[in-house]
Short mmCIF file of C-alpha atoms in Angstrom, two decimals:
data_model
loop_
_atom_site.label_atom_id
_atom_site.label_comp_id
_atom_site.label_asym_id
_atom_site.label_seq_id
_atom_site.Cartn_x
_atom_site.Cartn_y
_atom_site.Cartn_z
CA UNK A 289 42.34 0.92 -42.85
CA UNK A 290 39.70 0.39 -39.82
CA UNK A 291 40.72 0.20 -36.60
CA UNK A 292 38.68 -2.14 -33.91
CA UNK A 293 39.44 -2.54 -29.91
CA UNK A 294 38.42 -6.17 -29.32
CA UNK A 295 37.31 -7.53 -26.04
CA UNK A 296 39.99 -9.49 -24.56
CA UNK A 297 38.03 -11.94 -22.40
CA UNK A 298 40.75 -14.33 -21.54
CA UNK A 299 43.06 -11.53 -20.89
CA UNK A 300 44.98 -12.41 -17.57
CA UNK A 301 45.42 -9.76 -15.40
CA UNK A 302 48.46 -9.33 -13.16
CA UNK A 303 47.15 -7.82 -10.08
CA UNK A 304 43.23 -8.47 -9.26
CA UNK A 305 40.89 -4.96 -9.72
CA UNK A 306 39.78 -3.30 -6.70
CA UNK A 307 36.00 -3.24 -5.79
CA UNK A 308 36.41 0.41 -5.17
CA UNK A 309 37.46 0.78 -9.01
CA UNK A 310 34.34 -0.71 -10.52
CA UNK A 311 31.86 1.81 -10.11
CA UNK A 312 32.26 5.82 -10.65
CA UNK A 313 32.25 7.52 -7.63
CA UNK A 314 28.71 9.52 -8.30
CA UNK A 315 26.84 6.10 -8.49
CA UNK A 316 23.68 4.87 -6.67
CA UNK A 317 25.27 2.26 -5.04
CA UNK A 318 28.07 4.15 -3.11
CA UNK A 319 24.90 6.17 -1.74
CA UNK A 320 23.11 3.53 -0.43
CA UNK A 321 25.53 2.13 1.14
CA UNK A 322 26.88 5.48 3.06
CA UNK A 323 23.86 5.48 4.13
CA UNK A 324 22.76 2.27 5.79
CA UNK A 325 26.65 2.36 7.60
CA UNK A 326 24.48 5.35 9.08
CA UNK A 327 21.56 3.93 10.26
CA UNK A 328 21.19 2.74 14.02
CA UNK A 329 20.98 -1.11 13.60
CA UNK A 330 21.89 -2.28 17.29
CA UNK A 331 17.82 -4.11 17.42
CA UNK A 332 19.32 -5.94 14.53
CA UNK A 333 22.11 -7.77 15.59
CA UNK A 334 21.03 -8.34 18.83
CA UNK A 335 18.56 -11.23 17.28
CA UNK A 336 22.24 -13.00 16.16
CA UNK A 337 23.62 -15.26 18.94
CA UNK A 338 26.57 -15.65 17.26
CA UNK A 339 26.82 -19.30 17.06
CA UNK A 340 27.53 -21.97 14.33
CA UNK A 341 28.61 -20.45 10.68
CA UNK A 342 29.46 -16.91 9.69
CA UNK A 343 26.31 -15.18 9.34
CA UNK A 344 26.21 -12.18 6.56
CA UNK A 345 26.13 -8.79 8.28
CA UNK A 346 22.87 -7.32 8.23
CA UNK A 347 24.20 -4.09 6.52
CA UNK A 348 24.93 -6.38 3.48
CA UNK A 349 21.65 -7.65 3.23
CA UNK A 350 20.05 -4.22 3.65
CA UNK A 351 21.88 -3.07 1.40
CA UNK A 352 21.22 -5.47 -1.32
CA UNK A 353 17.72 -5.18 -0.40
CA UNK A 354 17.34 -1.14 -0.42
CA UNK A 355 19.13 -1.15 -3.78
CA UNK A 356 17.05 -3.75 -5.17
CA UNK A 357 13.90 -2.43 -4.99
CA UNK A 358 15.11 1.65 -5.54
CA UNK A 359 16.12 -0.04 -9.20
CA UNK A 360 13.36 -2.69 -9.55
CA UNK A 361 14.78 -5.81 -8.38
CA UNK A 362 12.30 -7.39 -6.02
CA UNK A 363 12.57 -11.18 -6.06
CA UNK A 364 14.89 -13.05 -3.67
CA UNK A 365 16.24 -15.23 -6.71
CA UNK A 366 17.03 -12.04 -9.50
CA UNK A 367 18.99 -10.17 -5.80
CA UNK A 368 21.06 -13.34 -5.66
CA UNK A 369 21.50 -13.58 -9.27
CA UNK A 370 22.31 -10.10 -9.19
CA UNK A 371 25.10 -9.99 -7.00
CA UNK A 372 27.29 -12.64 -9.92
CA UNK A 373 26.25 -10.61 -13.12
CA UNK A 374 25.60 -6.52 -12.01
CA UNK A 375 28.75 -4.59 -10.89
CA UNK A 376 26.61 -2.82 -8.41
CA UNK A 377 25.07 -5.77 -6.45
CA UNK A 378 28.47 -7.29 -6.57
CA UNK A 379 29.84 -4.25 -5.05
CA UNK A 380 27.65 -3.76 -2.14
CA UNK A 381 27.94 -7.65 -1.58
CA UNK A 382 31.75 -7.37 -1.32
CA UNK A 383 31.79 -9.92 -3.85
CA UNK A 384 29.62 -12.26 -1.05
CA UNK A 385 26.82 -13.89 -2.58
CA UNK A 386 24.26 -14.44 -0.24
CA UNK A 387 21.88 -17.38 -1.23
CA UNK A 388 18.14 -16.42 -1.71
CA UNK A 389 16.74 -17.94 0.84
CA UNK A 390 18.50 -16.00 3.44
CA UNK A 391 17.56 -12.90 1.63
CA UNK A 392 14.17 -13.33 1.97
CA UNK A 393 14.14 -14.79 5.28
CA UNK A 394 16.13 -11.35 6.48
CA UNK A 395 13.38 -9.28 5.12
CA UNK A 396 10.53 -11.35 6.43
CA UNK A 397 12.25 -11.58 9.88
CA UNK A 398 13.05 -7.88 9.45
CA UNK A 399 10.38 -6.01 7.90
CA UNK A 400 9.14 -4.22 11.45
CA UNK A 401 12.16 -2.43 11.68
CA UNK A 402 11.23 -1.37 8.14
CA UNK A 403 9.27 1.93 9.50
CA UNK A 404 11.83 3.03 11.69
CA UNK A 405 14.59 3.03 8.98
CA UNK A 406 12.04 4.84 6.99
CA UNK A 407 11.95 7.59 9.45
CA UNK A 408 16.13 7.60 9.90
CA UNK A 409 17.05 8.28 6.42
CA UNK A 410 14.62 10.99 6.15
CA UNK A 411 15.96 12.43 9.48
CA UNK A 412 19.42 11.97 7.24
CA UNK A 413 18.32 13.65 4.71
CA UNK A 414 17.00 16.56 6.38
CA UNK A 415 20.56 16.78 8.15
CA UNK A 416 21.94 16.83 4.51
CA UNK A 417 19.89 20.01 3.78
CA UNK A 418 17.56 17.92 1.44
CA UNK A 419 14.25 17.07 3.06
CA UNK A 420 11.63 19.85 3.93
CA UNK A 421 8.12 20.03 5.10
CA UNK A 422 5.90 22.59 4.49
CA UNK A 423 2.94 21.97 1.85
CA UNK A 424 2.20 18.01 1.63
CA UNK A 425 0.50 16.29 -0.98
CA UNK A 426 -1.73 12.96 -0.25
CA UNK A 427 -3.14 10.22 -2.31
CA UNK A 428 -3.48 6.53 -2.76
CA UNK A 429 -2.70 3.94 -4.80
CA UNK A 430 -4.37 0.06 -5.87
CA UNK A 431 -1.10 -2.41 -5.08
CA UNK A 432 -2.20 -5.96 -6.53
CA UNK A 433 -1.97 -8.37 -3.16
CA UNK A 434 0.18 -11.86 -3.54
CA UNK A 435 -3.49 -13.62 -4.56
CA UNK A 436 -5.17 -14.09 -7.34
CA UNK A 437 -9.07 -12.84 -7.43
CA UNK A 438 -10.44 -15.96 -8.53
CA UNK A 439 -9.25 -17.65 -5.35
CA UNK A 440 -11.90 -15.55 -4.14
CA UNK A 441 -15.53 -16.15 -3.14
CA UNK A 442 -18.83 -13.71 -2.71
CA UNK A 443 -20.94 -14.48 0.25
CA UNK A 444 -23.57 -15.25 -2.08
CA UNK A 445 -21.44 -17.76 -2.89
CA UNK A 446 -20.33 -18.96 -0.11
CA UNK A 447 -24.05 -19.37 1.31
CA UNK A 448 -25.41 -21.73 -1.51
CA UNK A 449 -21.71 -23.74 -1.25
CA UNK A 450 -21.88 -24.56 2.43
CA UNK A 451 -26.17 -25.87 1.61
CA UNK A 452 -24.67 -27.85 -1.49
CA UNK A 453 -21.90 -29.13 1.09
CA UNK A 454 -24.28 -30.01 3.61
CA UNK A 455 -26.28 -32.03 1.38
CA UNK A 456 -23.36 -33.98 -0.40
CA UNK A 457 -22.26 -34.44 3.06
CA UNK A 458 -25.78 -36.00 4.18
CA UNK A 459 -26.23 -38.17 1.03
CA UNK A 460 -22.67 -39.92 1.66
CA UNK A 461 -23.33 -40.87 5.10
CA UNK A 462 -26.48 -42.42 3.58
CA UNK A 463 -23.99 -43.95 1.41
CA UNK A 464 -22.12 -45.26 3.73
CA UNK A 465 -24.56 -46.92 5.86
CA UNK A 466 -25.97 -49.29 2.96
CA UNK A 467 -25.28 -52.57 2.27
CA UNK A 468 -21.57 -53.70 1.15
CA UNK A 469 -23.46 -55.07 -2.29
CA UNK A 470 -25.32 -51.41 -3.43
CA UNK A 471 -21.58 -49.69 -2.95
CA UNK A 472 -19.53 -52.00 -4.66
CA UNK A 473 -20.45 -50.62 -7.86
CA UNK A 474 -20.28 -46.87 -7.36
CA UNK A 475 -16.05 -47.25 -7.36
CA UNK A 476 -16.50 -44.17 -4.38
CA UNK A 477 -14.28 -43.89 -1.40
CA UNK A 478 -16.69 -42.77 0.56
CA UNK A 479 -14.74 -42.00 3.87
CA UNK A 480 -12.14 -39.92 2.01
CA UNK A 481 -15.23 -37.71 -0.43
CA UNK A 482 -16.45 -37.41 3.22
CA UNK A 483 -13.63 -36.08 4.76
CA UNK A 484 -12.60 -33.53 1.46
CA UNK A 485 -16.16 -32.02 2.09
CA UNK A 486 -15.94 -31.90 5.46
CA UNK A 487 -12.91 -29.86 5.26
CA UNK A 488 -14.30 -27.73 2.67
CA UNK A 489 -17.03 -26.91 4.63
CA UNK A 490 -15.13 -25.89 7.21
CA UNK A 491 -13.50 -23.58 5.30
CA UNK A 492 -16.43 -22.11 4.09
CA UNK A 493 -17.41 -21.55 7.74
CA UNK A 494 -14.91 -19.90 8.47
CA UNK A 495 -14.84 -17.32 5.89
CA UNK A 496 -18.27 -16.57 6.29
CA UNK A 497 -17.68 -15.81 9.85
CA UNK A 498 -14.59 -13.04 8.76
CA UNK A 499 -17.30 -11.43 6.12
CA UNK A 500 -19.60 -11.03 8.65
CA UNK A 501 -17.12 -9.75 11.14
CA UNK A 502 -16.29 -7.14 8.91
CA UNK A 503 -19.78 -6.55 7.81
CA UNK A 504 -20.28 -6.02 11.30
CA UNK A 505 -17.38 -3.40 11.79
CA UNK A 506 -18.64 -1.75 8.11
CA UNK A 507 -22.08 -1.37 10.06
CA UNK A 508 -20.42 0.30 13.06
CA UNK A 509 -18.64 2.99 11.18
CA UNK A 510 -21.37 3.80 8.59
CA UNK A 511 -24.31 4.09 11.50
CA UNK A 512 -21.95 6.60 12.76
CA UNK A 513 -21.65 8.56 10.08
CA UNK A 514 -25.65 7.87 9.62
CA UNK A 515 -26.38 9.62 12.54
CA UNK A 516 -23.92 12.42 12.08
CA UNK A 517 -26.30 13.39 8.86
CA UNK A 518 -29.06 12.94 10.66
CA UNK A 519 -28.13 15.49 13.33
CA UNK A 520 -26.81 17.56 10.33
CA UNK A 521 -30.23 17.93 8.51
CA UNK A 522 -31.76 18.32 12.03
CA UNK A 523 -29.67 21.60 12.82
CA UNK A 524 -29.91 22.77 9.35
CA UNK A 525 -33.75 22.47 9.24
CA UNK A 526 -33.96 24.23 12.80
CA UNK A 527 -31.81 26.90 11.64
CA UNK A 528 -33.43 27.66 8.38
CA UNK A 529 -37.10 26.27 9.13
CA UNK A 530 -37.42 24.87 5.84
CA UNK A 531 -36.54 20.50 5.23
CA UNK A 532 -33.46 19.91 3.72
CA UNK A 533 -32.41 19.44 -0.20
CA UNK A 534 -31.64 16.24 -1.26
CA UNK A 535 -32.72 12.48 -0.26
CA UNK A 536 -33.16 11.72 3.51
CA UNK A 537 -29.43 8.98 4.46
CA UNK A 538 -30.12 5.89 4.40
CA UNK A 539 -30.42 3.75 7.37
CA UNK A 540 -26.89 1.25 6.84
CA UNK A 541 -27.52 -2.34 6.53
CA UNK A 542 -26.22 -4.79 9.39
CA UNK A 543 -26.23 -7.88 7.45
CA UNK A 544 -23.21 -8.77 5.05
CA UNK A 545 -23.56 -7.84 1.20
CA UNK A 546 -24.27 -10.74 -1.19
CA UNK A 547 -20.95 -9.04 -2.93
CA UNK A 548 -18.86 -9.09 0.30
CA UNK A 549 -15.79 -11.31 -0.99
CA UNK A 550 -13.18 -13.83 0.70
CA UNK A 551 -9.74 -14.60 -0.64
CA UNK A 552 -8.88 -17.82 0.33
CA UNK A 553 -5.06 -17.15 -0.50
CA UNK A 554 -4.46 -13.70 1.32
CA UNK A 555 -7.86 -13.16 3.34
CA UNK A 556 -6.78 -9.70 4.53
CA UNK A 557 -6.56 -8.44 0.83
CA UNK A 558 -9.67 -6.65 -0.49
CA UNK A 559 -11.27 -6.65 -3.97
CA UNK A 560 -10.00 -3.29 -5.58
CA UNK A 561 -11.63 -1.15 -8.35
CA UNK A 562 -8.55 -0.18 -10.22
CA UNK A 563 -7.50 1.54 -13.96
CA UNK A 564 -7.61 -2.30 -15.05
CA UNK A 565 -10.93 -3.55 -13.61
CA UNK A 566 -11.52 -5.13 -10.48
CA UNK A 567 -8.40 -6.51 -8.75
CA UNK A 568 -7.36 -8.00 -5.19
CA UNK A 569 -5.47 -5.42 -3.74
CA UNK A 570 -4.05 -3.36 -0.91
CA UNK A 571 -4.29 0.18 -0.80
CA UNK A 572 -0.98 1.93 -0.54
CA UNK A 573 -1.13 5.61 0.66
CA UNK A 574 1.39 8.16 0.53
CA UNK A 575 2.24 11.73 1.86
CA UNK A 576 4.82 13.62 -0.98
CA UNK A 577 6.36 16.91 0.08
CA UNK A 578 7.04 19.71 -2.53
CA UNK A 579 10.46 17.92 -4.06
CA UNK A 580 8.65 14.46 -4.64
CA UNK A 581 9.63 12.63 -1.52
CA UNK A 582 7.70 10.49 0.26
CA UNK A 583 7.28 11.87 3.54
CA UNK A 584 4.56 9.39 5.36
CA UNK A 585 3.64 6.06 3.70
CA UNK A 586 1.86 3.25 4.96
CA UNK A 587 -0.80 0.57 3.67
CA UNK A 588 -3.96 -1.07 4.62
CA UNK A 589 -7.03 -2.89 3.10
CA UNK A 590 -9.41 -0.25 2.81
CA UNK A 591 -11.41 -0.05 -0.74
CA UNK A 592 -11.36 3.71 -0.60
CA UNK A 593 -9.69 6.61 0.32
CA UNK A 594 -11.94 8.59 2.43
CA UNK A 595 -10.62 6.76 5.64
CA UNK A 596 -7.00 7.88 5.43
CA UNK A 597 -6.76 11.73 5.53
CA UNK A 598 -6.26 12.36 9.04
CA UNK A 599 -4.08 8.90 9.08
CA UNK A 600 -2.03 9.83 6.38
CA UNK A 601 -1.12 13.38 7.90
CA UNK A 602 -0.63 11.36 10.82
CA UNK A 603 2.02 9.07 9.38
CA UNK A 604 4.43 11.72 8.78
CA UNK A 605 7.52 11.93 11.27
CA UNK A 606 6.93 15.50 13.40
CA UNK A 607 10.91 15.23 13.94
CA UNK A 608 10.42 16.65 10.48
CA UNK A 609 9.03 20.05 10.64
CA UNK A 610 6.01 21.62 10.36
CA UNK A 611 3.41 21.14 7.73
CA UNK A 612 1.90 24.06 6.39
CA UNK A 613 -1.13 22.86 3.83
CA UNK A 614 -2.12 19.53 3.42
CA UNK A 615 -3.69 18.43 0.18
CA UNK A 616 -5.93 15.76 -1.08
CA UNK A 617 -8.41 15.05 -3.84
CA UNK A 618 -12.02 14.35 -3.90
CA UNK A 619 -11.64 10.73 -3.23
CA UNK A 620 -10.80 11.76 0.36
CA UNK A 621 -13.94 14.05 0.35
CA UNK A 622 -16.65 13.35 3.06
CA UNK A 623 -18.41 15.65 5.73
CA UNK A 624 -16.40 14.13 8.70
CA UNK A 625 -12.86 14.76 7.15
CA UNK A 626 -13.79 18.49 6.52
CA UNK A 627 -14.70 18.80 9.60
CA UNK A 628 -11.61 17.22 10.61
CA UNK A 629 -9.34 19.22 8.44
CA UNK A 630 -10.94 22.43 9.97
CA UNK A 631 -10.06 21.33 13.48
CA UNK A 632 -6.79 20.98 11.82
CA UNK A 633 -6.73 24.62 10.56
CA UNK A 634 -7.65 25.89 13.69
CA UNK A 635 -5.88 23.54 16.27
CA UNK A 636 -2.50 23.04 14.29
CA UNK A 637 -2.72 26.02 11.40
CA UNK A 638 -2.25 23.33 8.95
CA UNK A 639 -4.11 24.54 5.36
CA UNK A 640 -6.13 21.37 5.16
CA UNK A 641 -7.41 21.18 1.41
CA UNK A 642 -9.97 18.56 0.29
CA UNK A 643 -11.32 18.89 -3.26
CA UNK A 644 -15.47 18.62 -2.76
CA UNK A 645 -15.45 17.25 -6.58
CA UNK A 646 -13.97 15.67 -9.37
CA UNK A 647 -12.21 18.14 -11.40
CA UNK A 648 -13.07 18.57 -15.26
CA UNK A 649 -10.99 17.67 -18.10
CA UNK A 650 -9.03 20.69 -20.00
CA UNK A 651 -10.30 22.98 -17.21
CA UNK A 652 -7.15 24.83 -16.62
CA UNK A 653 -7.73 28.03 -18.06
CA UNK A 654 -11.65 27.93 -16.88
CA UNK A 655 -9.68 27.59 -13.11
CA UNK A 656 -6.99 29.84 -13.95
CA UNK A 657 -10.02 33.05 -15.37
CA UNK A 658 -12.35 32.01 -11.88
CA UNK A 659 -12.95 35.45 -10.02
CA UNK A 660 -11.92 34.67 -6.77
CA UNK A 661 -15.09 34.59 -4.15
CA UNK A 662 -15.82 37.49 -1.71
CA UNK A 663 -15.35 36.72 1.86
CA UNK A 664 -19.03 35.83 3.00
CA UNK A 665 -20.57 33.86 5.99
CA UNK A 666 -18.44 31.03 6.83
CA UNK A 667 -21.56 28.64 6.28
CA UNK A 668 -21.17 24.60 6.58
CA UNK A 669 -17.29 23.23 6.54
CA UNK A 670 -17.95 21.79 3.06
CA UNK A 671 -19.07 26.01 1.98
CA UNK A 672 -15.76 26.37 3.70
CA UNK A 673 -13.91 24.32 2.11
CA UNK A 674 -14.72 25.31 -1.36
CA UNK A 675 -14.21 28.84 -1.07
CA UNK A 676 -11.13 28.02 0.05
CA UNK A 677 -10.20 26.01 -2.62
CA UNK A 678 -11.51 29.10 -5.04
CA UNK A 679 -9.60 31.58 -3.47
CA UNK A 680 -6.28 32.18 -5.11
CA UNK A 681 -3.70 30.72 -2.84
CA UNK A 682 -5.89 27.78 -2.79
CA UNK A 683 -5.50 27.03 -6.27
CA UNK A 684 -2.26 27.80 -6.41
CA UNK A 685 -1.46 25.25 -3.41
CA UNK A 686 -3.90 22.61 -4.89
CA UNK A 687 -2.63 22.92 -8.68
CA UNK A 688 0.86 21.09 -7.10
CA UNK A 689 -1.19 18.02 -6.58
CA UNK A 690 -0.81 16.65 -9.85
CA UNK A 691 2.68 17.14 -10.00
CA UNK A 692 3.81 15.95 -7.11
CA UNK A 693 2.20 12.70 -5.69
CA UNK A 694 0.75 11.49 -8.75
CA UNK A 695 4.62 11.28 -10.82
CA UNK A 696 5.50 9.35 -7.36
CA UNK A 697 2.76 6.57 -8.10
CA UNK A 698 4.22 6.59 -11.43
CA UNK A 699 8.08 6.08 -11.30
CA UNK A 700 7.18 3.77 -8.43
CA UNK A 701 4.99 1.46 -11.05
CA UNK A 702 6.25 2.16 -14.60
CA UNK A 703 10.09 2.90 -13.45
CA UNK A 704 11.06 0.37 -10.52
CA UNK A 705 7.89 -1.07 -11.79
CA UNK A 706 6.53 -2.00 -8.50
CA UNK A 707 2.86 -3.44 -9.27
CA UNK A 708 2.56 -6.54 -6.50
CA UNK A 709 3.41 -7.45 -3.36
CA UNK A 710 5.73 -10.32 -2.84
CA UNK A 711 4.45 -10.66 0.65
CA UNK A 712 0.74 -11.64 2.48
CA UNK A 713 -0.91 -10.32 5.02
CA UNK A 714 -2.17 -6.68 5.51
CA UNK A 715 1.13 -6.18 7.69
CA UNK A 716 3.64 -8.24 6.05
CA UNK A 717 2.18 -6.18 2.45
CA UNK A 718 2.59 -2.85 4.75
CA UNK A 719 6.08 -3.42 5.20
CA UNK A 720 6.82 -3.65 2.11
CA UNK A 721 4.96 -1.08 1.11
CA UNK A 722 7.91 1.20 3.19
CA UNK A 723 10.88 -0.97 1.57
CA UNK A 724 9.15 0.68 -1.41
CA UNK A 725 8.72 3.94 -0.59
CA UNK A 726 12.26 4.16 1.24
CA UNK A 727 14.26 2.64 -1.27
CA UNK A 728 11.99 5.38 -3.61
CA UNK A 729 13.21 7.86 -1.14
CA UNK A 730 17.29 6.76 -1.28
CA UNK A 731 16.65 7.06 -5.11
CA UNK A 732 15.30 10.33 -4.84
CA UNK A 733 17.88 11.41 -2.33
CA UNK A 734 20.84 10.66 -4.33
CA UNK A 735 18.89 12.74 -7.13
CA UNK A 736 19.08 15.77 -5.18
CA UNK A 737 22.24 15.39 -3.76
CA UNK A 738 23.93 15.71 -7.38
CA UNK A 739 21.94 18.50 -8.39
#
């Protein structure tokens, strides 16, 4: 005879179960919340006054929020929903159930204090024995921005709108000053077509003005770097007495691109090249130390990497430790941040390592054979750089990359799977970008911990 154990839902129970008994005492959720009783929060509740109803303690709320996004749970709505139907959410809730407004007006009104929490439970974990400096491993990642990229507009665009505008305007002011009889029969309400267009134009103004503000900046920074070559080719060709290989730079352009875009729903986002086409995005960057924490995060709206080296090495507490090697891949490859990451070598003794090129497919054991190069003549900082990258403690360093930062991106996207912002705004989307990469870190934390 078979034997079945039912589930006895209306079951009455004679003494009601303790919180403490629903989850196993090696759980996620127990971790989380040992450590935000840690974390100095003073800033916090300073902002309550303490007047009319019972607000939730902060600690609740971070904690709901740091364990939401370390297991995927991003919205506002599913965190509230969460706290009636998942053991977990109910137990760092104290069986509370904060409405989801006021959990996403906490981490709107909150989100500064996001970097400095960042910081503290690293600090924690290095006091636990867990977190470590020495080689770091950069890179970047395409976040999709709270906007959709047909919301936005090329400056092409935007030009041959605002004439079109102009002239719509111009013809319904004609319109309007004809006799009662000719617009009886055009069933137009002409002051209200006037006024949409108006406002559109407007709009279109001012948009064009933010393109060519950051056309303007874009011209700055590349006429810079313009003249750097220049000088470059000059002391090469006065050194060797011979004109330099390759095409003569090219002057930059002041003038905005006919391709230079405006999103009309988040304006600070950018239009992104990414594994899926052309998105609007943020660029998320990231710092990952040998055991696949996240060490220095933040997030900004630049197209490309080759910005963010220095900044990235930058973003990482010195509280800390010491970095030893510092490692990125040719999308952070440009004259100016080898330069920069041999002032680093020589100032700090940091190993900066920039691949000069794109590395080949199934060229492991081509790598692995390479005779390492003979000590020569230092040469230009790019000469530099490669050899090395050649020598054999610079592969060995660099051949981490790819399994360190890049399985970060990863879990981050296909695990919690973390692919938009819920927030606009280059700062609001860079605070969340460290709820993300914190609550990755509390995840990553209580790996290690029960190793």
């Amino acid at each position: 005879m078979k034997h079945f154990q039912g589930a006895m839902r209306d079951q009455g129970m004679l003494l009601p179960y303790n919180l403490e008994d629903w989850l196993p005492e090696s759980h996620l959720a127990r971790f989380v919340a040992d450590i935000v009783e840690q974390l100095e929060m003073s800033s916090v509740y300073r902002h309550y006054q303490g007047k009319g109803k019972a607000a939730y303690d902060p600690r609740l709320l971070l904690s709901l929020l740091f364990y939401g996004y370390a297991t995927g749970v991003f919205s506002s709505r599913k965190l509230e929903a969460a706290t009636y139907d998942s053991v977990a959410f109910r137990f760092l809730a104290g069986n509370l159930h904060p409405d989801h407004d006021t959990i996403a007006a906490f981490r709107k009104r909150f989100l500064p204090q996001i970097r400095g929490w960042f910081k503290d439970i690293l600090l924690l974990g290095k006091e636990m024995g867990l977190v470590r400096l020495g080689n770091i491993f950069i890179d970047g990642t395409k976040i999709q921005a709270n906007a959709s990229r047909h919301k936005a507009m090329s400056y092409e665009y935007m030009k041959r709108l605002e004439a079109e505008l102009e002239a719509e305007i111009d013809k319904l002011l004609a319109l309007a000053q004809a006799q009662d009889e000719q617009e009886k029969h055009l069933q137009l309400d002409i002051p209200q077509e006037l006024l949409r267009r108006k406002e559109r134009l407007e709009k279109i103004k001012q948009a064009k003005q933010v393109v060519e503000a950051r056309a303007a900046e874009r011209h700055e920074r590349e006429r810079q770097e313009y003249e750097q070559k220049l000088e470059r080719r000059r002391e090469q060709q006065e050194q060797t007495g011979r004109k330099p290989r390759g095409k003569a730079p090219k002057e930059p352009e002041s003038t905005p691109k006919e391709s230079d875009q405006y999103n009309f729903t988040d304006p600070e986002s950018r239009i992104m090249k990414t594994s899926r086409g052309f998105e609007q995005c943020y660029n998320g960057q990231a710092a990952v130390n040998e055991d696949m924490l996240i060490v220095g995060a933040y997030s900004n709206a630049h197209a490309n990497d080759r910005q963010e080296f220095i900044p990235a090495i930058a973003s990482v507490p010195g509280e800390l430790g010491t970095i030893t090697a510092a490692v990125a891949d040719t999308g952070y490859f440009s004259e100016k941040n080898v330069e920069a990451a041999q002032a680093l070598r020589d100032g700090d003794g940091i190993e900066a390592l920039i691949a000069t090129g794109r590395e080949r497919h199934n060229s492991f054991l081509a790598t692995a054979l390479r005779q390492e190069q003979e000590p020569g003549p230092e040469g230009t900082a790019t000469e530099s750089m490669r050899r090395r990258l050649s020598s054999k403690e610079g592969r060995r360093i660099y051949s981490k990359r790819k399994q360190t930062v890049e399985p970060v991106f990863g879990i981050i996207k296909e695990v919690l799977g973390f692919r938009r912002f819920s927030l606009r705004g280059e700062q609001q989307a860079a605070g969340e970008w460290s709820l993300v990469c914190l609550a990755y870190n509390l995840k990553r934390l209580f790996t290690l911990s029960i190793a």
